[in-house]
Amino acid sequence: MGIWNGLLTALGEVLKVLHDATVGLFGEYAWVSAIVLLTLLVRLALLPLAIRQFRSMQKMQQLRPDMKRIQSKYKTDRGMMRTDPEKYRKRRQKQQEELMALYKEHDVNPAASCLPLVAQAPIFIALFSVLRSPDVRPELVDATFVGGATLQQNIGQMIANGATVAAGVAVFMLIAMGATTFLQQRQMMGRQATVADDQQMQQQKMMMYIMPVFLVFLGWGLPVGILVYWVTTNVVQVGQQWYMLREVGAGGPPQTDSVGTRDADRRGD
């Protein structure tokens, strides 16, 4: 708990410094600006992980012909899963083994896309704790949002207290959070379509629609200060992904796109 409390204290101090630096410009809304600036600092700190993520994507794209060859060699479908589950299991296992060997050979980590999200999670949870705790940064207890609401209130509390303007702004932010989450996943899904099999694509497509709805439902009960952080990080990430995906695309596809052509090259045909 000592490390966690230290993180909360450090986060509270950073917010205070950012508040004091912007209070002359934003006045009572300086705590909102502090959260926005904190988000930008976090995104900047995570930039090396984001770059690593997209370099891994570039390598995955280059390995696309080999991955398609392996997937075709051990092709499975839902019909096989029902009629011959043992054969289906063995083929899926063999496919995964050869894919893992391919990743290892070329020093590719498919999990690299999760690194920025995992690294950001402690900051997100810590900010939630700081906003809810009256001890870490007492000034945040009554920190102004808009329309008489505070950063600690959620949308339901705003409506119950008659802060309709603030509730309207928060609902707009909630919708923006869901929309930008959908856009992020759509961006990544478009790139991953070159290397994912049909079953993976179906799962990703399902998550692309379910996740934003789930987060909007969850966000209804979160402090609006968390929504400020979430929307800001989503907007920054959408822009970052757009730029990096454009750079990945600028490299062009591998020179050998078809499995047959690549296999022919290997045979010397």
XYZ file of N, CA, C and O in Angstrom, residues 125-250:
504
model
N -6.782 4.501 -12.622
C -7.327 4.087 -11.328
C -6.902 5.066 -10.230
O -7.684 5.409 -9.339
N -5.651 5.530 -10.298
C -5.159 6.478 -9.299
C -5.918 7.804 -9.373
O -6.256 8.393 -8.342
N -6.194 8.280 -10.581
C -6.949 9.521 -10.721
C -8.351 9.362 -10.144
O -8.869 10.268 -9.478
N -8.968 8.220 -10.379
C -10.273 7.933 -9.795
C -10.204 8.017 -8.276
O -11.073 8.617 -7.626
N -9.151 7.434 -7.693
C -8.990 7.451 -6.235
C -8.746 8.862 -5.709
O -9.287 9.249 -4.670
N -7.927 9.635 -6.433
C -7.637 11.008 -6.002
C -8.907 11.860 -6.020
O -9.159 12.658 -5.106
N -9.722 11.692 -7.050
C -10.959 12.467 -7.151
C -11.953 12.097 -6.058
O -12.723 12.946 -5.598
N -11.936 10.846 -5.631
C -12.904 10.383 -4.629
C -12.423 10.562 -3.201
O -13.221 10.501 -2.260
N -11.117 10.756 -3.008
C -10.576 10.846 -1.653
C -10.466 12.299 -1.192
O -9.870 13.132 -1.885
N -11.002 12.644 -0.025
C -10.864 14.005 0.496
C -9.507 14.253 1.159
O -9.205 15.376 1.568
N -8.676 13.215 1.264
C -7.417 13.339 1.993
C -6.226 13.640 1.082
O -5.314 14.370 1.481
N -6.225 13.074 -0.139
C -5.063 13.237 -1.016
C -4.937 14.679 -1.487
O -3.889 15.309 -1.374
N -6.007 15.247 -2.002
C -6.022 16.623 -2.485
C -7.378 17.227 -2.125
O -8.324 17.193 -2.917
N -7.523 17.739 -0.891
C -8.821 18.219 -0.394
C -9.487 19.250 -1.305
O -10.726 19.321 -1.348
N -8.689 20.021 -2.054
C -9.275 21.056 -2.916
C -10.171 20.461 -4.006
O -11.063 21.135 -4.530
N -9.931 19.201 -4.337
C -10.711 18.569 -5.391
C -12.129 18.225 -4.961
O -12.979 17.916 -5.807
N -12.390 18.266 -3.662
C -13.728 17.935 -3.181
C -14.770 18.858 -3.799
O -15.847 18.430 -4.212
N -14.453 20.145 -3.883
C -15.386 21.120 -4.444
C -14.883 21.722 -5.747
O -15.327 22.809 -6.145
N -13.971 21.040 -6.423
C -13.423 21.569 -7.679
C -14.533 21.717 -8.712
O -15.321 20.796 -8.939
N -14.591 22.870 -9.353
C -15.682 23.196 -10.266
C -15.540 22.484 -11.599
O -14.457 22.417 -12.183
N -16.667 21.966 -12.067
C -16.757 21.461 -13.435
C -17.405 22.561 -14.282
O -16.746 23.484 -14.705
N -18.689 22.502 -14.516
C -19.443 23.594 -15.144
C -20.843 23.606 -14.539
O -21.294 22.608 -13.971
N -21.524 24.733 -14.653
C -22.928 24.797 -14.257
C -23.216 24.440 -12.822
O -24.262 23.848 -12.525
N -22.290 24.762 -11.920
C -22.534 24.499 -10.505
C -22.210 23.091 -10.060
O -22.357 22.772 -8.878
N -21.757 22.222 -10.957
C -21.393 20.849 -10.595
C -19.912 20.788 -10.241
O -19.150 21.725 -10.497
N -19.517 19.678 -9.651
C -18.114 19.476 -9.295
C -17.549 18.289 -10.061
O -18.294 17.452 -10.600
N -16.228 18.203 -10.083
C -15.556 17.122 -10.802
C -15.790 15.767 -10.158
O -15.585 14.734 -10.793
N -16.216 15.755 -8.887
C -16.454 14.487 -8.202
C -17.829 13.906 -8.514
O -18.072 12.729 -8.281
N -18.733 14.715 -9.031
C -20.094 14.247 -9.270
C -20.186 13.439 -10.566
O -19.468 13.693 -11.525
N -21.104 12.479 -10.550
C -21.418 11.771 -11.788
C -22.697 12.356 -12.388
O -23.319 13.257 -11.808
N -23.100 11.850 -13.536
C -24.236 12.429 -14.249
C -25.523 12.297 -13.442
O -26.332 13.237 -13.381
N -25.716 11.159 -12.816
C -26.918 10.970 -12.011
C -27.011 11.978 -10.875
O -28.093 12.515 -10.591
N -25.895 12.238 -10.217
C -25.885 13.215 -9.125
C -26.161 14.623 -9.641
O -26.850 15.406 -8.989
N -25.637 14.947 -10.809
C -25.899 16.270 -11.398
C -27.384 16.460 -11.678
O -27.964 17.513 -11.375
N -27.987 15.437 -12.249
C -29.421 15.525 -12.542
C -30.222 15.649 -11.253
O -31.156 16.457 -11.153
N -29.866 14.855 -10.241
C -30.576 14.908 -8.956
C -30.440 16.265 -8.282
O -31.364 16.722 -7.590
N -29.311 16.942 -8.482
C -29.066 18.252 -7.866
C -29.556 19.416 -8.727
O -29.352 20.569 -8.381
N -30.161 19.090 -9.875
C -30.694 20.142 -10.727
C -29.657 20.843 -11.592
O -29.962 21.876 -12.195
N -28.446 20.283 -11.678
C -27.393 20.883 -12.508
C -27.554 20.366 -13.939
O -26.747 19.579 -14.438
N -28.613 20.827 -14.616
C -28.955 20.289 -15.935
C -27.929 20.659 -17.002
O -27.666 19.870 -17.906
N -27.373 21.865 -16.926
C -26.367 22.272 -17.906
C -25.136 21.374 -17.787
O -24.611 20.871 -18.790
N -24.684 21.187 -16.553
C -23.524 20.332 -16.326
C -23.809 18.901 -16.769
O -22.958 18.243 -17.382
N -25.026 18.413 -16.476
C -25.397 17.057 -16.875
C -25.402 16.925 -18.397
O -24.955 15.910 -18.944
N -25.885 17.972 -19.091
C -25.889 17.944 -20.549
C -24.484 17.882 -21.121
O -24.212 17.120 -22.063
N -23.579 18.682 -20.546
C -22.184 18.660 -20.993
C -21.563 17.287 -20.727
O -20.841 16.732 -21.569
N -21.854 16.725 -19.555
C -21.294 15.421 -19.197
C -21.830 14.319 -20.114
O -21.083 13.410 -20.497
N -23.117 14.387 -20.457
C -23.689 13.390 -21.376
C -23.021 13.496 -22.747
O -22.712 12.478 -23.382
N -22.798 14.732 -23.205
C -22.088 14.926 -24.476
C -20.695 14.295 -24.416
O -20.253 13.631 -25.361
N -19.993 14.495 -23.291
C -18.666 13.904 -23.123
C -18.747 12.386 -23.107
O -17.874 11.695 -23.650
N -19.811 11.858 -22.485
C -19.989 10.409 -22.417
C -20.180 9.836 -23.823
O -19.590 8.803 -24.171
N -20.992 10.512 -24.629
C -21.190 10.069 -26.012
C -19.885 10.175 -26.796
O -19.539 9.287 -27.590
N -19.144 11.263 -26.575
C -17.853 11.439 -27.247
C -16.880 10.343 -26.851
O -16.097 9.850 -27.683
N -16.926 9.926 -25.583
C -16.055 8.853 -25.119
C -16.376 7.554 -25.853
O -15.476 6.845 -26.330
N -17.672 7.237 -25.962
C -18.064 6.028 -26.678
C -17.701 6.091 -28.147
O -17.205 5.118 -28.725
N -17.921 7.264 -28.779
C -17.635 7.414 -30.203
C -16.143 7.294 -30.497
O -15.733 6.640 -31.465
N -15.312 7.914 -29.657
C -13.871 7.851 -29.890
C -13.317 6.456 -29.581
O -12.352 6.024 -30.213
N -13.928 5.753 -28.628
C -13.528 4.370 -28.363
C -13.827 3.504 -29.582
O -12.994 2.688 -30.006
N -15.008 3.693 -30.161
C -15.380 2.959 -31.375
C -14.407 3.274 -32.509
O -13.956 2.378 -33.223
N -14.070 4.552 -32.661
C -13.178 4.970 -33.749
C -11.787 4.378 -33.569
O -11.156 3.938 -34.544
N -11.287 4.355 -32.320
C -9.979 3.744 -32.053
C -9.957 2.293 -32.505
O -9.026 1.846 -33.182
N -10.999 1.553 -32.096
C -11.037 0.128 -32.424
C -11.214 -0.094 -33.924
O -10.664 -1.044 -34.474
N -11.968 0.782 -34.557
C -12.152 0.661 -36.001
C -10.837 0.906 -36.743
O -10.523 0.223 -37.721
N -10.062 1.894 -36.256
C -8.755 2.158 -36.858
C -7.860 0.924 -36.778
O -7.239 0.519 -37.762
N -7.782 0.338 -35.581
C -6.903 -0.803 -35.377
C -7.415 -2.035 -36.102
O -6.635 -2.819 -36.643
N -8.727 -2.204 -36.141
C -9.303 -3.371 -36.802
C -9.017 -3.333 -38.294
O -8.733 -4.360 -38.910
N -9.053 -2.138 -38.888
C -8.758 -2.006 -40.298
C -7.358 -2.458 -40.627
O -7.098 -3.066 -41.663
N -6.406 -2.193 -39.733
C -5.027 -2.606 -39.964
C -4.833 -4.085 -39.654
O -4.136 -4.801 -40.359
N -5.492 -4.577 -38.586
C -5.313 -5.963 -38.187
C -6.015 -6.932 -39.126
O -5.733 -8.122 -39.119
N -6.924 -6.409 -39.961
C -7.631 -7.279 -40.899
C -6.675 -7.988 -41.856
O -6.997 -9.030 -42.407
N -5.493 -7.423 -42.037
C -4.531 -8.024 -42.959
C -3.867 -9.263 -42.380
O -3.277 -10.038 -43.129
N -3.959 -9.441 -41.055
C -3.246 -10.556 -40.441
C -4.147 -11.459 -39.607
O -3.729 -12.534 -39.200
N -5.379 -11.060 -39.334
C -6.267 -11.852 -38.492
C -7.066 -12.837 -39.335
O -7.376 -12.576 -40.497
N -7.407 -13.997 -38.741
C -8.259 -14.936 -39.450
C -9.719 -14.546 -39.261
O -10.041 -13.597 -38.546
N -10.615 -15.290 -39.918
C -12.036 -14.921 -39.912
C -12.619 -14.926 -38.512
O -13.402 -14.049 -38.142
N -12.252 -15.918 -37.706
C -12.785 -16.005 -36.355
C -12.311 -14.830 -35.503
O -13.096 -14.237 -34.759
N -11.038 -14.484 -35.625
C -10.516 -13.333 -34.885
C -11.205 -12.045 -35.318
O -11.526 -11.194 -34.489
N -11.444 -11.910 -36.617
C -12.096 -10.711 -37.112
C -13.522 -10.602 -36.595
O -13.992 -9.512 -36.265
N -14.222 -11.714 -36.499
C -15.570 -11.690 -35.960
C -15.571 -11.265 -34.492
O -16.424 -10.487 -34.049
N -14.604 -11.781 -33.734
C -14.490 -11.413 -32.329
C -14.162 -9.928 -32.180
O -14.743 -9.230 -31.334
N -13.240 -9.432 -32.998
C -12.868 -8.024 -32.930
C -14.030 -7.124 -33.329
O -14.239 -6.064 -32.742
N -14.769 -7.547 -34.351
C -15.917 -6.754 -34.790
C -16.979 -6.686 -33.696
O -17.590 -5.631 -33.471
N -17.185 -7.803 -33.008
C -18.154 -7.816 -31.916
C -17.718 -6.865 -30.797
O -18.520 -6.084 -30.282
N -16.420 -6.914 -30.450
C -15.910 -6.038 -29.397
C -15.966 -4.573 -29.813
O -16.161 -3.686 -28.968
N -15.805 -4.302 -31.106
C -15.825 -2.930 -31.593
C -17.163 -2.262 -31.293
O -17.228 -1.059 -31.042
N -18.239 -3.059 -31.282
C -19.567 -2.518 -31.011
C -19.950 -2.627 -29.535
O -20.629 -1.751 -28.997
N -19.500 -3.693 -28.892
C -19.902 -3.916 -27.494
C -19.139 -3.003 -26.539
O -19.733 -2.436 -25.612
N -17.833 -2.853 -26.752
C -17.010 -2.105 -25.812
C -17.472 -0.654 -25.619
O -17.596 -0.194 -24.474
N -17.739 0.119 -26.687
C -18.195 1.499 -26.477
C -19.490 1.576 -25.676
O -19.647 2.448 -24.821
N -20.420 0.652 -25.958
C -21.693 0.647 -25.220
C -21.454 0.344 -23.749
O -22.026 0.996 -22.853
N -20.590 -0.631 -23.486
C -20.272 -0.976 -22.094
C -19.630 0.197 -21.364
O -19.974 0.499 -20.214
N -18.690 0.883 -22.027
C -17.999 2.011 -21.391
C -18.940 3.185 -21.143
O -18.816 3.878 -20.135
N -19.871 3.423 -22.075
C -20.863 4.491 -21.858
C -21.724 4.158 -20.644
O -22.015 5.025 -19.805
N -22.138 2.910 -20.543
C -22.923 2.474 -19.387
C -22.116 2.645 -18.099
O -22.629 3.147 -17.093
N -20.839 2.251 -18.128
C -19.968 2.393 -16.958
C -19.733 3.853 -16.625
O -19.732 4.257 -15.460
N -19.527 4.679 -17.659
C -19.196 6.087 -17.448
C -20.299 6.892 -16.799
O -20.037 7.949 -16.212
N -21.539 6.421 -16.889
C -22.660 7.138 -16.278
C -22.451 7.325 -14.782
O -22.830 8.344 -14.212
N -21.823 6.352 -14.146
C -21.637 6.425 -12.696
C -20.261 6.901 -12.272
O -19.970 6.928 -11.069
N -19.397 7.278 -13.220
C -18.056 7.738 -12.880
C -18.032 9.237 -12.617
O -18.833 9.992 -13.189
N -17.118 9.710 -11.773
C -16.951 11.155 -11.597
C -16.653 11.809 -12.942
O -15.915 11.252 -13.763
N -17.205 12.991 -13.166
C -17.029 13.638 -14.466
C -15.557 13.982 -14.722
O -15.133 14.097 -15.879
N -14.767 14.121 -13.663
C -13.336 14.341 -13.841
C -12.677 13.192 -14.587
O -11.742 13.399 -15.369
N -13.171 11.970 -14.358
C -12.667 10.808 -15.086
C -13.048 10.900 -16.557
O -12.270 10.536 -17.446
N -14.262 11.398 -16.825
C -14.683 11.555 -18.219
C -13.794 12.566 -18.947
O -13.495 12.400 -20.127
N -13.399 13.625 -18.242
C -12.492 14.611 -18.837
C -11.199 13.925 -19.255
O -10.699 14.121 -20.377
N -10.652 13.119 -18.359
C -9.417 12.389 -18.660
C -9.627 11.422 -19.820
O -8.825 11.359 -20.757
N -10.716 10.673 -19.779
C -10.969 9.613 -20.750
C -11.168 10.180 -22.155
O -10.609 9.681 -23.132
N -11.998 11.226 -22.255
C -12.253 11.821 -23.565
C -10.969 12.419 -24.141
O -10.664 12.252 -25.330
N -10.207 13.100 -23.285
C -8.954 13.710 -23.762
C -7.988 12.657 -24.274
O -7.405 12.793 -25.356
N -7.805 11.593 -23.520
C -6.855 10.550 -23.946
C -7.332 9.857 -25.208
O -6.536 9.503 -26.084
N -8.665 9.672 -25.352
C -9.190 9.049 -26.564
C -8.950 9.915 -27.794
O -8.556 9.426 -28.852
N -9.209 11.219 -27.655
C -9.018 12.135 -28.790
C -7.549 12.148 -29.215
O -7.222 12.086 -30.409
N -6.645 12.232 -28.220
C -5.216 12.229 -28.532
C -4.813 10.916 -29.200
O -4.066 10.903 -30.184
N -5.335 9.810 -28.688
C -4.951 8.509 -29.236
C -5.483 8.320 -30.652
O -4.802 7.722 -31.491
N -6.701 8.816 -30.932
C -7.235 8.713 -32.290
C -6.323 9.455 -33.269
O -5.994 8.948 -34.348
N -5.914 10.671 -32.889
C -5.009 11.431 -33.742
C -3.666 10.753 -33.896
O -3.096 10.702 -35.004
N -3.157 10.206 -32.812
C -1.861 9.524 -32.839
C -1.915 8.282 -33.721
O -1.014 8.026 -34.523
N -3.000 7.512 -33.577
C -3.142 6.307 -34.386
C -3.321 6.651 -35.858
O -2.792 5.960 -36.728
N -4.072 7.707 -36.139
C -4.251 8.116 -37.537
C -2.903 8.425 -38.176
O -2.621 7.990 -39.294
N -2.073 9.165 -37.463
C -0.765 9.538 -38.008
C 0.122 8.311 -38.176
O 0.744 8.116 -39.235
N 0.190 7.463 -37.152
C 1.090 6.320 -37.212
C 0.617 5.276 -38.218
O 1.429 4.663 -38.915
N -0.697 5.070 -38.301
C -1.215 4.126 -39.284
C -0.957 4.617 -40.702
O -0.710 3.829 -41.610
N -1.006 5.923 -40.887
C -0.679 6.483 -42.194
C 0.787 6.208 -42.532
O 1.128 5.892 -43.675
N 1.655 6.307 -41.514
C 3.068 6.033 -41.733
C 3.303 4.558 -42.047
O 4.130 4.206 -42.884
N 2.542 3.688 -41.354
C 2.656 2.258 -41.633
C 2.227 1.981 -43.062
O 2.872 1.241 -43.807
N 1.103 2.600 -43.459
C 0.608 2.398 -44.809
C 1.538 2.956 -45.854
O 1.636 2.435 -46.969
N 2.266 4.012 -45.523
C 3.178 4.629 -46.489
C 4.311 3.700 -46.865
O 4.922 3.834 -47.927
